[in-house]
């Protein structure tokens, strides 16, 4: 029983603040790790590639490529992509549009 309490106490003490070692964290998200070593996290908006146009996909790729080319050989770069599944009903709610009764409706039917 005592061991469970010890593990529970240890779990309470573990947090991102206790796990990530850094010296300073600025309001803009810049983190000073040690000396001249910094880390920065960016959150990019999500893109629905199923409905994105080819032009949108090309623009995203070109911007990503341009950003990668700004990194020097001495810099460390890490990319993390978070992908989440969306249920079909949620997908439909976000991507279906009401019929407008215009010429496009008669062509689609």
C-alpha atoms as a PDB file:
ATOM      1  CA  UNK A   1       0.000   0.000   0.000  1.00  0.00           C
ATOM      2  CA  UNK A   2       2.827   2.362   0.844  1.00  0.00           C
ATOM      3  CA  UNK A   3       4.373   1.794  -2.595  1.00  0.00           C
ATOM      4  CA  UNK A   4       1.144   2.864  -4.333  1.00  0.00           C
ATOM      5  CA  UNK A   5       1.125   6.091  -2.372  1.00  0.00           C
ATOM      6  CA  UNK A   6       4.750   6.749  -3.320  1.00  0.00           C
ATOM      7  CA  UNK A   7       3.976   6.192  -7.013  1.00  0.00           C
ATOM      8  CA  UNK A   8       0.903   8.407  -6.750  1.00  0.00           C
ATOM      9  CA  UNK A   9       2.937  11.188  -5.152  1.00  0.00           C
ATOM     10  CA  UNK A  10       5.611  10.830  -7.831  1.00  0.00           C
ATOM     11  CA  UNK A  11       2.968  11.053 -10.567  1.00  0.00           C
ATOM     12  CA  UNK A  12       1.597  14.273  -9.068  1.00  0.00           C
ATOM     13  CA  UNK A  13       5.058  15.844  -9.090  1.00  0.00           C
ATOM     14  CA  UNK A  14       5.721  14.982 -12.749  1.00  0.00           C
ATOM     15  CA  UNK A  15       4.706  17.784 -15.083  1.00  0.00           C
ATOM     16  CA  UNK A  16       5.933  19.489 -18.234  1.00  0.00           C
ATOM     17  CA  UNK A  17       7.507  22.180 -16.110  1.00  0.00           C
ATOM     18  CA  UNK A  18       9.416  19.562 -14.130  1.00  0.00           C
ATOM     19  CA  UNK A  19      10.353  17.464 -17.170  1.00  0.00           C
ATOM     20  CA  UNK A  20      11.542  20.076 -19.673  1.00  0.00           C
ATOM     21  CA  UNK A  21      14.856  21.574 -18.673  1.00  0.00           C
ATOM     22  CA  UNK A  22      15.166  25.227 -19.614  1.00  0.00           C
ATOM     23  CA  UNK A  23      16.490  28.424 -18.109  1.00  0.00           C
ATOM     24  CA  UNK A  24      13.969  30.941 -19.455  1.00  0.00           C
ATOM     25  CA  UNK A  25      10.581  30.921 -21.146  1.00  0.00           C
ATOM     26  CA  UNK A  26       9.445  34.065 -22.933  1.00  0.00           C
ATOM     27  CA  UNK A  27       5.856  35.157 -23.622  1.00  0.00           C
ATOM     28  CA  UNK A  28       6.244  34.512 -27.371  1.00  0.00           C
ATOM     29  CA  UNK A  29       7.069  30.832 -26.733  1.00  0.00           C
ATOM     30  CA  UNK A  30      10.828  31.154 -27.156  1.00  0.00           C
ATOM     31  CA  UNK A  31      12.621  28.919 -24.669  1.00  0.00           C
ATOM     32  CA  UNK A  32      16.249  29.325 -23.613  1.00  0.00           C
ATOM     33  CA  UNK A  33      17.574  25.814 -23.032  1.00  0.00           C
ATOM     34  CA  UNK A  34      21.139  26.629 -21.994  1.00  0.00           C
ATOM     35  CA  UNK A  35      23.667  29.323 -22.993  1.00  0.00           C
ATOM     36  CA  UNK A  36      23.015  30.156 -26.687  1.00  0.00           C
ATOM     37  CA  UNK A  37      20.705  27.189 -27.262  1.00  0.00           C
ATOM     38  CA  UNK A  38      17.072  28.163 -27.857  1.00  0.00           C
ATOM     39  CA  UNK A  39      13.918  26.324 -28.802  1.00  0.00           C
ATOM     40  CA  UNK A  40      10.790  27.670 -30.459  1.00  0.00           C
ATOM     41  CA  UNK A  41       7.462  25.988 -31.043  1.00  0.00           C
ATOM     42  CA  UNK A  42       5.030  27.101 -33.715  1.00  0.00           C
ATOM     43  CA  UNK A  43       1.464  25.972 -34.070  1.00  0.00           C
ATOM     44  CA  UNK A  44       0.357  25.952 -37.662  1.00  0.00           C
ATOM     45  CA  UNK A  45      -3.278  25.903 -38.624  1.00  0.00           C
ATOM     46  CA  UNK A  46      -4.848  22.712 -39.778  1.00  0.00           C
ATOM     47  CA  UNK A  47      -5.498  22.084 -43.444  1.00  0.00           C
ATOM     48  CA  UNK A  48      -8.040  19.703 -44.845  1.00  0.00           C
ATOM     49  CA  UNK A  49      -6.092  18.204 -47.730  1.00  0.00           C
ATOM     50  CA  UNK A  50      -9.137  16.264 -48.898  1.00  0.00           C
ATOM     51  CA  UNK A  51     -10.845  19.508 -49.884  1.00  0.00           C
ATOM     52  CA  UNK A  52      -7.820  21.792 -50.476  1.00  0.00           C
ATOM     53  CA  UNK A  53      -7.179  22.956 -54.008  1.00  0.00           C
ATOM     54  CA  UNK A  54      -3.980  22.046 -55.814  1.00  0.00           C
ATOM     55  CA  UNK A  55      -2.937  25.715 -55.570  1.00  0.00           C
ATOM     56  CA  UNK A  56      -3.406  25.653 -51.772  1.00  0.00           C
ATOM     57  CA  UNK A  57      -1.381  22.461 -51.459  1.00  0.00           C
ATOM     58  CA  UNK A  58       1.408  23.917 -53.621  1.00  0.00           C
ATOM     59  CA  UNK A  59       1.462  27.141 -51.594  1.00  0.00           C
ATOM     60  CA  UNK A  60       1.778  25.209 -48.325  1.00  0.00           C
ATOM     61  CA  UNK A  61       4.601  23.097 -49.744  1.00  0.00           C
ATOM     62  CA  UNK A  62       6.428  26.154 -51.141  1.00  0.00           C
ATOM     63  CA  UNK A  63       6.217  27.996 -47.794  1.00  0.00           C
ATOM     64  CA  UNK A  64       7.427  24.914 -45.933  1.00  0.00           C
ATOM     65  CA  UNK A  65      10.312  24.509 -48.391  1.00  0.00           C
ATOM     66  CA  UNK A  66      11.226  28.193 -48.055  1.00  0.00           C
ATOM     67  CA  UNK A  67      11.247  27.918 -44.264  1.00  0.00           C
ATOM     68  CA  UNK A  68      13.471  24.809 -44.361  1.00  0.00           C
ATOM     69  CA  UNK A  69      15.942  26.624 -46.617  1.00  0.00           C
ATOM     70  CA  UNK A  70      16.406  29.373 -43.997  1.00  0.00           C
ATOM     71  CA  UNK A  71      17.920  26.878 -41.531  1.00  0.00           C
ATOM     72  CA  UNK A  72      21.713  26.774 -41.494  1.00  0.00           C
ATOM     73  CA  UNK A  73      23.868  23.660 -41.143  1.00  0.00           C
ATOM     74  CA  UNK A  74      24.601  24.568 -37.502  1.00  0.00           C
ATOM     75  CA  UNK A  75      20.932  24.693 -36.492  1.00  0.00           C
ATOM     76  CA  UNK A  76      18.863  21.745 -35.345  1.00  0.00           C
ATOM     77  CA  UNK A  77      15.399  21.389 -36.836  1.00  0.00           C
ATOM     78  CA  UNK A  78      12.692  19.006 -35.703  1.00  0.00           C
ATOM     79  CA  UNK A  79       9.247  18.736 -37.253  1.00  0.00           C
ATOM     80  CA  UNK A  80       6.399  17.097 -35.397  1.00  0.00           C
ATOM     81  CA  UNK A  81       3.128  16.526 -37.198  1.00  0.00           C
ATOM     82  CA  UNK A  82       0.067  15.769 -35.111  1.00  0.00           C
ATOM     83  CA  UNK A  83      -2.657  13.997 -37.038  1.00  0.00           C
ATOM     84  CA  UNK A  84      -6.063  13.369 -35.597  1.00  0.00           C
ATOM     85  CA  UNK A  85      -8.886  11.309 -37.015  1.00  0.00           C
ATOM     86  CA  UNK A  86     -12.183  13.027 -37.579  1.00  0.00           C
ATOM     87  CA  UNK A  87     -15.419  11.084 -37.516  1.00  0.00           C
ATOM     88  CA  UNK A  88     -17.382  11.180 -40.766  1.00  0.00           C
ATOM     89  CA  UNK A  89     -20.320  13.094 -39.224  1.00  0.00           C
ATOM     90  CA  UNK A  90     -18.001  15.806 -37.926  1.00  0.00           C
ATOM     91  CA  UNK A  91     -16.264  15.937 -41.335  1.00  0.00           C
ATOM     92  CA  UNK A  92     -19.614  16.342 -43.086  1.00  0.00           C
ATOM     93  CA  UNK A  93     -20.729  19.099 -40.716  1.00  0.00           C
ATOM     94  CA  UNK A  94     -17.553  21.068 -41.408  1.00  0.00           C
ATOM     95  CA  UNK A  95     -17.446  20.500 -45.178  1.00  0.00           C
ATOM     96  CA  UNK A  96     -21.006  20.241 -46.489  1.00  0.00           C
ATOM     97  CA  UNK A  97     -22.827  23.340 -47.640  1.00  0.00           C
ATOM     98  CA  UNK A  98     -26.531  24.025 -47.934  1.00  0.00           C
ATOM     99  CA  UNK A  99     -27.929  24.004 -51.466  1.00  0.00           C
ATOM    100  CA  UNK A 100     -28.328  27.562 -52.727  1.00  0.00           C
ATOM    101  CA  UNK A 101     -30.854  26.956 -55.489  1.00  0.00           C
ATOM    102  CA  UNK A 102     -28.559  28.409 -58.172  1.00  0.00           C
ATOM    103  CA  UNK A 103     -27.444  27.015 -61.558  1.00  0.00           C
ATOM    104  CA  UNK A 104     -24.942  24.727 -59.906  1.00  0.00           C
ATOM    105  CA  UNK A 105     -27.753  22.752 -58.241  1.00  0.00           C
ATOM    106  CA  UNK A 106     -29.439  21.907 -61.541  1.00  0.00           C
ATOM    107  CA  UNK A 107     -26.091  20.798 -63.020  1.00  0.00           C
ATOM    108  CA  UNK A 108     -25.340  18.562 -60.018  1.00  0.00           C
ATOM    109  CA  UNK A 109     -28.684  16.749 -60.125  1.00  0.00           C
END
